[in-house]
Tab-separated table of C-alpha atoms in Angstrom:
chain	number	residue	atom	x	y	z
A	1	MET	CA	-9.743	27.289	20.607
A	2	PRO	CA	-12.828	25.330	19.517
A	3	SER	CA	-12.633	23.221	16.361
A	4	PRO	CA	-14.428	24.539	13.275
A	5	LYS	CA	-17.944	23.198	12.876
A	6	THR	CA	-18.238	20.509	10.200
A	7	PRO	CA	-21.094	21.041	7.695
A	8	GLU	CA	-23.999	18.716	8.321
A	9	LYS	CA	-23.719	17.022	4.918
A	10	TYR	CA	-20.181	15.902	5.731
A	11	VAL	CA	-21.173	14.741	9.216
A	12	THR	CA	-23.870	12.516	7.726
A	13	LYS	CA	-21.647	11.201	4.966
A	14	LEU	CA	-18.811	10.422	7.377
A	15	LYS	CA	-21.222	8.525	9.626
A	16	ASN	CA	-22.471	6.501	6.648
A	17	TYR	CA	-18.959	5.693	5.447
A	18	ARG	CA	-17.855	4.580	8.905
A	19	GLY	CA	-20.983	2.424	9.043
A	20	CYS	CA	-19.931	0.791	5.756
A	21	ILE	CA	-16.493	0.033	7.190
A	22	GLN	CA	-17.988	-1.444	10.364
A	23	ALA	CA	-20.439	-3.602	8.395
A	24	ALA	CA	-17.632	-4.993	6.237
A	25	GLN	CA	-15.447	-5.686	9.300
A	26	ASP	CA	-18.335	-7.528	10.967
A	27	TYR	CA	-18.839	-9.583	7.800
A	28	MET	CA	-15.142	-10.525	7.640
A	29	ALA	CA	-15.190	-11.532	11.311
A	30	ASP	CA	-18.438	-13.509	11.073
A	31	GLU	CA	-17.224	-15.418	8.002
A	32	ARG	CA	-13.830	-15.960	9.686
A	33	LEU	CA	-12.080	-14.934	6.479
A	34	HIS	CA	-9.093	-13.288	8.120
A	35	GLU	CA	-8.734	-16.199	10.508
A	36	ASP	CA	-8.785	-18.670	7.616
A	37	TRP	CA	-6.257	-16.660	5.609
A	38	ARG	CA	-3.884	-16.619	8.560
A	39	ALA	CA	-4.231	-20.417	8.815
A	40	TYR	CA	-3.431	-20.863	5.096
A	41	ILE	CA	-0.370	-18.625	5.363
A	42	LYS	CA	0.791	-20.566	8.407
A	43	ALA	CA	0.318	-23.896	6.596
A	44	TYR	CA	2.368	-22.562	3.677
A	45	SER	CA	5.224	-21.112	5.734
A	46	GLU	CA	5.675	-23.874	8.334
A	47	ASN	CA	8.145	-26.450	7.053
A	48	THR	CA	10.109	-27.476	10.141
A	49	CYS	CA	10.288	-30.385	12.543
A	50	ASP	CA	9.862	-29.137	16.114
A	51	ASN	CA	10.437	-30.788	19.462
A	52	THR	CA	8.185	-29.656	22.304
A	53	ASN	CA	9.238	-29.342	25.938
A	54	ASP	CA	7.839	-32.783	26.840
A	55	GLY	CA	9.886	-34.504	24.133
A	56	VAL	CA	7.063	-34.874	21.597
A	57	THR	CA	8.024	-34.238	17.968
A	58	ASP	CA	5.697	-32.331	15.626
A	59	VAL	CA	6.345	-33.075	11.947
A	60	HIS	CA	5.109	-30.751	9.215
A	61	VAL	CA	4.553	-32.159	5.723
A	62	PRO	CA	5.033	-29.281	3.221
A	63	ILE	CA	2.252	-30.124	0.776
A	64	ALA	CA	0.931	-26.549	0.682
A	65	PHE	CA	4.430	-25.167	0.172
A	66	SER	CA	5.109	-27.509	-2.738
A	67	ASN	CA	1.781	-26.924	-4.480
A	68	VAL	CA	2.037	-23.136	-4.271
A	69	ASN	CA	5.653	-22.848	-5.376
A	70	ILE	CA	5.265	-25.113	-8.416
A	71	GLN	CA	2.481	-22.887	-9.728
A	72	ARG	CA	4.153	-19.660	-8.609
A	73	ALA	CA	7.310	-20.492	-10.540
A	74	ALA	CA	5.336	-21.290	-13.676
A	75	LEU	CA	3.393	-18.034	-13.477
A	76	THR	CA	6.084	-15.512	-12.568
A	77	VAL	CA	9.501	-16.911	-13.526
A	78	HIS	CA	9.888	-14.680	-16.612
A	79	HIS	CA	9.341	-10.978	-17.179
A	80	PRO	CA	6.411	-10.384	-19.549
A	81	ARG	CA	6.971	-8.729	-22.912
A	82	PHE	CA	4.238	-6.215	-23.759
A	83	THR	CA	3.335	-5.734	-27.414
A	84	ILE	CA	1.234	-2.826	-28.683
A	85	ASN	CA	-0.252	-3.028	-32.168
A	86	PRO	CA	-1.256	0.247	-33.865
A	87	ARG	CA	-4.803	0.521	-35.168
A	88	ASN	CA	-3.628	2.355	-38.269
A	89	MET	CA	-0.340	3.416	-39.889
A	90	SER	CA	-0.512	6.929	-38.449
A	91	SER	CA	-0.325	5.430	-34.933
A	92	PHE	CA	2.679	3.216	-35.670
A	93	VAL	CA	5.304	5.519	-34.131
A	94	ALA	CA	3.190	6.255	-31.044
A	95	ALA	CA	2.510	2.545	-30.513
A	96	THR	CA	6.207	1.702	-30.818
A	97	VAL	CA	7.201	4.380	-28.293
A	98	CYS	CA	4.435	3.327	-25.895
A	99	GLU	CA	5.528	-0.311	-26.113
A	100	GLU	CA	9.139	0.554	-25.290
A	101	VAL	CA	8.115	2.803	-22.401
A	102	ILE	CA	5.873	0.150	-20.815
A	103	ASN	CA	8.534	-2.568	-21.022
A	104	TYR	CA	11.154	-0.166	-19.661
A	105	GLU	CA	8.931	0.954	-16.763
A	106	TRP	CA	8.109	-2.649	-15.872
A	107	ARG	CA	11.759	-3.574	-15.443
A	108	LYS	CA	13.000	-0.224	-14.140
A	109	HIS	CA	10.561	-0.115	-11.215
A	110	ARG	CA	10.629	-3.895	-10.631
A	111	TYR	CA	6.913	-4.439	-11.045
A	112	GLN	CA	7.551	-8.161	-11.479
A	113	ASP	CA	8.416	-8.311	-7.764
A	114	GLN	CA	4.971	-6.913	-6.980
A	115	ILE	CA	3.414	-9.466	-9.337
A	116	ARG	CA	5.161	-12.284	-7.476
A	117	LYS	CA	3.769	-11.021	-4.170
A	118	CYS	CA	0.292	-10.756	-5.688
A	119	THR	CA	0.642	-14.300	-7.034
A	120	ASP	CA	1.456	-15.594	-3.547
A	121	ASP	CA	-1.758	-13.983	-2.254
A	122	PHE	CA	-3.665	-15.400	-5.229
A	123	LEU	CA	-2.477	-18.973	-4.674
A	124	ILE	CA	-2.363	-19.107	-0.859
A	125	THR	CA	-5.552	-17.251	0.092
A	126	GLY	CA	-7.331	-17.217	-3.275
A	127	ASN	CA	-7.558	-13.411	-3.351
A	128	MET	CA	-5.151	-10.704	-4.512
A	129	TRP	CA	-5.303	-6.923	-4.676
A	130	ALA	CA	-3.082	-4.468	-6.540
A	131	LYS	CA	-3.118	-0.684	-6.793
A	132	THR	CA	-2.275	1.046	-10.051
A	133	GLY	CA	-2.052	4.607	-11.277
A	134	TYR	CA	0.328	7.414	-12.161
A	135	LEU	CA	2.571	8.980	-9.544
A	136	LEU	CA	3.561	12.633	-9.894
A	137	ARG	CA	5.113	14.090	-6.762
A	138	LYS	CA	6.827	17.456	-6.380
A	139	TRP	CA	8.989	18.838	-3.624
A	140	GLY	CA	8.721	22.506	-2.724
A	141	ASP	CA	6.726	25.365	-4.180
A	142	ARG	CA	7.355	28.836	-5.578
A	143	ASN	CA	8.580	30.049	-2.195
A	144	ASP	CA	11.514	27.639	-2.391
A	145	ARG	CA	13.148	29.836	-5.036
A	146	ARG	CA	14.496	32.049	-2.263
A	147	SER	CA	17.692	30.012	-1.785
A	148	THR	CA	18.868	30.320	-5.381
A	149	GLU	CA	17.459	33.688	-6.346
A	150	ARG	CA	19.416	35.380	-3.545
A	151	ILE	CA	22.699	34.441	-5.227
A	152	ASP	CA	24.069	37.223	-7.405
A	153	GLY	CA	24.976	36.380	-10.959
A	154	ILE	CA	22.625	33.433	-11.576
A	155	GLN	CA	21.587	33.683	-15.206
A	156	GLY	CA	20.094	30.313	-16.089
A	157	ASP	CA	22.614	28.113	-17.907
A	158	ASP	CA	25.494	30.459	-17.121
A	159	PHE	CA	25.487	29.498	-13.443
A	160	ASP	CA	27.414	26.482	-12.195
A	161	PHE	CA	24.873	24.587	-10.078
A	162	GLU	CA	27.546	22.052	-9.146
A	163	LEU	CA	28.518	24.502	-6.397
A	164	PHE	CA	25.421	23.396	-4.487
A	165	GLU	CA	26.977	19.942	-4.030
A	166	GLN	CA	29.092	21.443	-1.259
A	167	ASP	CA	27.600	21.758	2.212
A	168	GLY	CA	27.711	25.358	3.400
A	169	PHE	CA	27.661	26.968	-0.056
A	170	ASP	CA	24.144	28.256	0.623
A	171	SER	CA	22.794	27.975	4.162
A	172	GLU	CA	19.166	28.483	3.061
A	173	PHE	CA	19.443	25.637	0.562
A	174	ASP	CA	21.064	23.391	3.185
A	175	LYS	CA	18.184	24.184	5.540
A	176	MET	CA	15.617	23.175	2.904
A	177	ILE	CA	17.457	19.908	2.243
A	178	GLU	CA	17.388	19.143	5.962
A	179	GLU	CA	13.663	19.945	6.203
A	180	SER	CA	12.884	17.726	3.209
A	181	ARG	CA	15.049	14.810	4.326
A	182	GLU	CA	12.043	12.555	4.952
A	183	THR	CA	10.543	13.277	1.535
A	184	LEU	CA	13.830	12.647	-0.250
A	185	TRP	CA	14.441	9.471	1.756
A	186	GLN	CA	11.010	8.137	0.797
A	187	THR	CA	11.859	8.751	-2.850
A	188	HIS	CA	15.032	6.697	-2.483
A	189	ALA	CA	13.201	3.949	-0.580
A	190	THR	CA	10.773	3.384	-3.455
A	191	GLY	CA	13.644	2.498	-5.778
A	192	ASP	CA	13.931	5.824	-7.582
A	193	GLU	CA	17.307	7.488	-7.895
A	194	LEU	CA	17.900	10.172	-5.285
A	195	PRO	CA	18.251	13.586	-7.018
A	196	THR	CA	21.636	15.257	-6.623
A	197	ARG	CA	21.885	18.549	-4.768
A	198	SER	CA	22.856	20.368	-7.969
A	199	LYS	CA	19.850	18.926	-9.812
A	200	LEU	CA	17.507	19.933	-6.989
A	201	ALA	CA	18.951	23.463	-6.962
A	202	LYS	CA	18.555	23.840	-10.716
A	203	GLN	CA	14.952	22.626	-10.703
A	204	LEU	CA	14.075	24.914	-7.810
A	205	ARG	CA	15.658	27.867	-9.605
A	206	GLU	CA	13.985	27.233	-12.960
A	207	ASN	CA	10.620	25.749	-11.944
A	208	GLY	CA	10.107	26.631	-8.308
A	209	HIS	CA	9.840	22.921	-7.430
A	210	ALA	CA	11.705	19.669	-7.906
A	211	VAL	CA	10.031	16.581	-9.397
A	212	LEU	CA	10.673	13.529	-7.221
A	213	HIS	CA	8.263	11.060	-8.829
A	214	ASP	CA	7.036	11.111	-12.421
A	215	ARG	CA	6.129	7.570	-13.331
A	216	THR	CA	3.539	4.820	-13.377
A	217	MET	CA	2.669	2.970	-10.174
A	218	PHE	CA	1.857	-0.686	-9.510
A	219	GLU	CA	1.974	-2.140	-6.001
A	220	ARG	CA	0.604	-5.135	-4.173
A	221	VAL	CA	-1.947	-4.387	-1.444
A	222	SER	CA	-2.464	-6.836	1.388
A	223	MET	CA	-5.855	-8.533	1.331
A	224	PHE	CA	-6.001	-7.809	5.087
A	225	ASP	CA	-5.973	-4.074	4.269
A	226	MET	CA	-8.860	-4.125	1.775
A	227	LEU	CA	-12.587	-3.943	2.452
A	228	VAL	CA	-15.374	-4.033	-0.088
A	229	ASP	CA	-19.152	-3.758	-0.057
A	230	PRO	CA	-20.228	-7.004	1.726
A	231	LYS	CA	-23.290	-7.263	-0.529
A	232	ALA	CA	-21.169	-7.304	-3.703
A	233	THR	CA	-20.483	-10.492	-5.656
A	234	CYS	CA	-17.787	-8.858	-7.791
A	235	LEU	CA	-15.940	-5.558	-7.925
A	236	GLU	CA	-18.103	-4.383	-10.830
A	237	ASN	CA	-21.323	-4.354	-8.767
A	238	ALA	CA	-19.804	-3.075	-5.509
A	239	GLN	CA	-21.116	0.198	-4.093
A	240	TRP	CA	-17.799	1.069	-2.455
A	241	VAL	CA	-14.264	-0.153	-1.852
A	242	ALA	CA	-11.816	1.004	0.833
A	243	GLN	CA	-8.142	0.563	1.649
A	244	ARG	CA	-6.759	0.488	5.178
A	245	VAL	CA	-3.767	2.858	5.172
A	246	PRO	CA	-1.565	2.944	8.313
A	247	VAL	CA	0.345	6.196	8.906
A	248	ARG	CA	3.082	6.681	11.464
A	249	LEU	CA	1.808	8.716	14.405
A	250	ASP	CA	4.381	11.509	14.220
A	251	VAL	CA	3.930	11.812	10.449
A	252	ALA	CA	0.141	12.011	10.827
A	253	GLU	CA	0.375	14.676	13.530
A	254	ALA	CA	2.678	16.786	11.320
A	255	ASN	CA	0.553	16.479	8.161
A	256	LYS	CA	-0.744	20.006	7.639
A	257	ASP	CA	-2.953	18.867	4.749
A	258	TRP	CA	-5.261	17.270	7.336
A	259	PRO	CA	-7.451	19.392	9.658
A	260	LYS	CA	-5.725	20.097	12.943
A	261	HIS	CA	-8.730	19.232	15.109
A	262	VAL	CA	-8.994	15.822	13.411
A	263	ARG	CA	-5.291	15.077	13.822
A	264	LYS	CA	-5.588	15.694	17.562
A	265	ALA	CA	-8.304	13.032	17.835
A	266	LEU	CA	-6.369	10.249	16.074
A	267	GLY	CA	-5.946	7.047	18.075
A	268	VAL	CA	-3.177	4.444	17.999
A	269	LYS	CA	-3.922	1.186	16.152
A	270	PRO	CA	-1.877	-1.846	14.992
A	271	LYS	CA	0.004	-1.259	11.760
A	272	SER	CA	-0.989	-4.635	10.306
A	273	ILE	CA	-3.688	-7.152	11.135
A	274	ALA	CA	-2.134	-9.969	9.112
A	275	ASP	CA	-0.793	-11.616	12.289
A	276	ASN	CA	-3.229	-10.242	14.875
A	277	ASP	CA	-6.396	-12.227	15.510
A	278	ASN	CA	-7.856	-9.505	17.747
A	279	ALA	CA	-7.482	-6.734	15.163
A	280	THR	CA	-10.096	-8.002	12.690
A	281	ARG	CA	-12.869	-6.728	14.932
A	282	PRO	CA	-11.011	-5.054	17.820
A	283	GLU	CA	-12.489	-4.533	21.233
A	284	PRO	CA	-13.465	-0.953	22.218
A	285	ASN	CA	-10.576	1.189	23.443
A	286	TYR	CA	-8.084	-1.425	22.205
A	287	THR	CA	-4.442	-0.232	22.383
A	288	PRO	CA	-1.680	-2.315	20.742
A	289	ARG	CA	1.252	-3.371	22.888
A	290	ILE	CA	4.581	-1.686	22.122
A	291	GLY	CA	7.540	-4.052	22.285
A	292	SER	CA	10.152	-3.543	24.994
A	293	ALA	CA	12.886	-3.401	22.352
A	294	ASP	CA	11.400	-0.328	20.667
A	295	SER	CA	13.594	2.741	20.887
A	296	GLY	CA	10.735	5.210	21.229
A	297	PRO	CA	6.932	5.030	21.480
A	298	THR	CA	6.155	7.661	18.840
A	299	PHE	CA	8.301	6.090	16.140
A	300	HIS	CA	6.587	2.730	16.576
A	301	GLN	CA	2.995	3.886	16.948
A	302	TRP	CA	0.580	4.036	14.048
A	303	VAL	CA	-2.776	5.560	13.234
A	304	VAL	CA	-5.112	3.923	10.760
A	305	THR	CA	-6.835	5.860	8.007
A	306	TRP	CA	-9.285	4.667	5.393
A	307	GLU	CA	-9.025	5.606	1.720
A	308	PHE	CA	-12.682	5.298	0.762
A	309	TYR	CA	-14.012	5.169	-2.813
A	310	ASP	CA	-17.756	5.713	-3.200
A	311	LEU	CA	-18.416	3.981	-6.510
A	312	HIS	CA	-22.040	5.129	-6.554
A	313	ASP	CA	-21.192	8.838	-6.343
A	314	GLY	CA	-17.819	8.539	-8.074
A	315	THR	CA	-15.981	10.237	-5.197
A	316	MET	CA	-13.006	9.439	-2.989
A	317	CYS	CA	-12.107	10.620	0.523
A	318	GLN	CA	-9.930	9.772	3.507
A	319	PHE	CA	-10.898	9.499	7.155
A	320	ALA	CA	-9.928	7.820	10.418
A	321	ASP	CA	-11.970	5.901	12.954
A	322	GLU	CA	-11.800	8.948	15.233
A	323	GLY	CA	-12.583	12.618	14.726
A	324	GLU	CA	-15.611	14.655	13.698
A	325	ASP	CA	-14.507	15.378	10.131
A	326	PHE	CA	-12.752	13.869	7.137
A	327	LEU	CA	-8.992	13.960	6.767
A	328	ARG	CA	-9.697	14.628	3.114
A	329	ARG	CA	-13.274	15.509	2.234
A	330	PRO	CA	-15.068	13.708	-0.626
A	331	ASP	CA	-14.037	14.871	-4.075
A	332	VAL	CA	-14.421	13.557	-7.604
A	333	SER	CA	-12.335	10.423	-8.058
A	334	PRO	CA	-9.468	10.950	-10.530
A	335	PHE	CA	-9.645	7.337	-11.684
A	336	ARG	CA	-11.560	6.327	-14.774
A	337	PHE	CA	-13.264	3.351	-13.129
A	338	GLY	CA	-13.798	5.157	-9.839
A	339	HIS	CA	-10.927	3.423	-8.021
A	340	PRO	CA	-7.297	2.390	-8.683
A	341	PHE	CA	-7.583	-1.261	-7.590
A	342	ILE	CA	-7.277	-4.560	-9.439
A	343	TYR	CA	-8.830	-7.614	-7.818
A	344	LYS	CA	-8.292	-11.197	-8.959
A	345	GLY	CA	-9.594	-14.377	-7.379
A	346	ASN	CA	-8.434	-17.951	-7.858
A	347	TYR	CA	-11.380	-20.384	-7.751
A	348	SER	CA	-14.712	-18.597	-7.733
A	349	VAL	CA	-17.701	-19.520	-5.589
A	350	PRO	CA	-21.156	-18.700	-7.020
A	351	ASP	CA	-22.638	-15.454	-5.671
A	352	GLN	CA	-19.687	-14.800	-3.359
A	353	PHE	CA	-17.060	-12.103	-3.701
A	354	TYR	CA	-14.094	-13.882	-2.133
A	355	HIS	CA	-12.499	-16.873	-3.854
A	356	ILE	CA	-10.868	-20.162	-2.811
A	357	GLY	CA	-7.106	-20.665	-2.988
A	358	GLU	CA	-4.888	-23.690	-3.534
A	359	ILE	CA	-4.402	-24.469	0.153
A	360	GLU	CA	-7.992	-24.452	1.366
A	361	MET	CA	-8.874	-27.800	-0.242
A	362	VAL	CA	-5.629	-29.598	0.700
A	363	LEU	CA	-5.345	-28.242	4.249
A	364	PRO	CA	-7.375	-31.086	5.890
A	365	LEU	CA	-5.144	-33.628	4.112
A	366	GLN	CA	-1.991	-31.829	5.209
A	367	ASN	CA	-3.192	-31.689	8.825
A	368	GLU	CA	-3.945	-35.435	8.715
A	369	LEU	CA	-0.495	-36.205	7.314
A	370	ASN	CA	1.124	-33.949	9.912
A	371	GLU	CA	-0.581	-35.870	12.716
A	372	THR	CA	0.147	-39.282	11.158
A	373	ARG	CA	3.838	-38.575	10.562
A	374	SER	CA	4.199	-37.048	14.035
A	375	ASP	CA	2.658	-40.176	15.604
A	376	LEU	CA	4.988	-42.465	13.628
A	377	VAL	CA	8.077	-40.535	14.687
A	378	ASN	CA	7.022	-40.418	18.336
A	379	ILE	CA	6.179	-44.167	18.391
A	380	ARG	CA	9.621	-44.954	16.983
A	381	LYS	CA	11.213	-42.777	19.621
């Protein structure tokens, strides 16, 4: 069966957006930014004394580690306390409630852990990205009422939903739980409490769906997964910004929200490029190697999608490097500023978007000390 023909306007727009991604990748590769960031991370994380096969000792002086951690501790050791001042007396109660909610959400969802990760990016590479917003996720739809409405005698509060805690009480409900296992597991993995079976049954009976997420969102995004208009000098004058979003192959193939003919064209890519020098600007037809210890190829293969925000048109969309159509066609962005990202740089460079971190200036000194100390130890030996 032939794939549906994509309207010409979307074909053109998809070609332009992919061209933007390619131009930004070429810029990152030409400026060696990813390569430099990997070197700074390596300088920060290496703090061992190694002996090579020929008996030569390599000594690592942890200057970068010390500099970063002194500042990191000073910046992130305590949880912040947010204070909201009302503009007038009529807003006093609302401001008080909002203040308590924000401080509760910050601790409840452990946003300080994300801040610490962002601070590491900020100090080590000089650049940090975070994604913010509001997360509302539901499980099921009106059709999911079938499992509870078939039971005779359910009259709202008069029914004991605790009966659903037992496996086998309702086979249709058990089947839905099994089908939604991945969704429920993802809810638990994000730190939210896993809903009980009785709570899920009650929500499905009363609302036709169960709310899994209903909260604010703040998460660190790897600087290796972010691309921005290469002509921009700051996020405010960028024409677009995009996030690299890896999706597990079997999950992508089963996502019915994406066009079927596009899902069939998806290609396998590395999940992360933080430790892969060849993935910044990969060679044509590049296929990542799957480790021999992997239990199955599908579980460990990933497809890469791009969450693209056109800041000129105020739209957002999602697409892959392959396929003739969008995974999600351009639509009005739901975010006030056109995108959900926060970018902060450490030491700015005039007329350049990316900033300098703490390690870049001390790295030559650390390398010199590493070589000097290694020579001293080997001479003594």
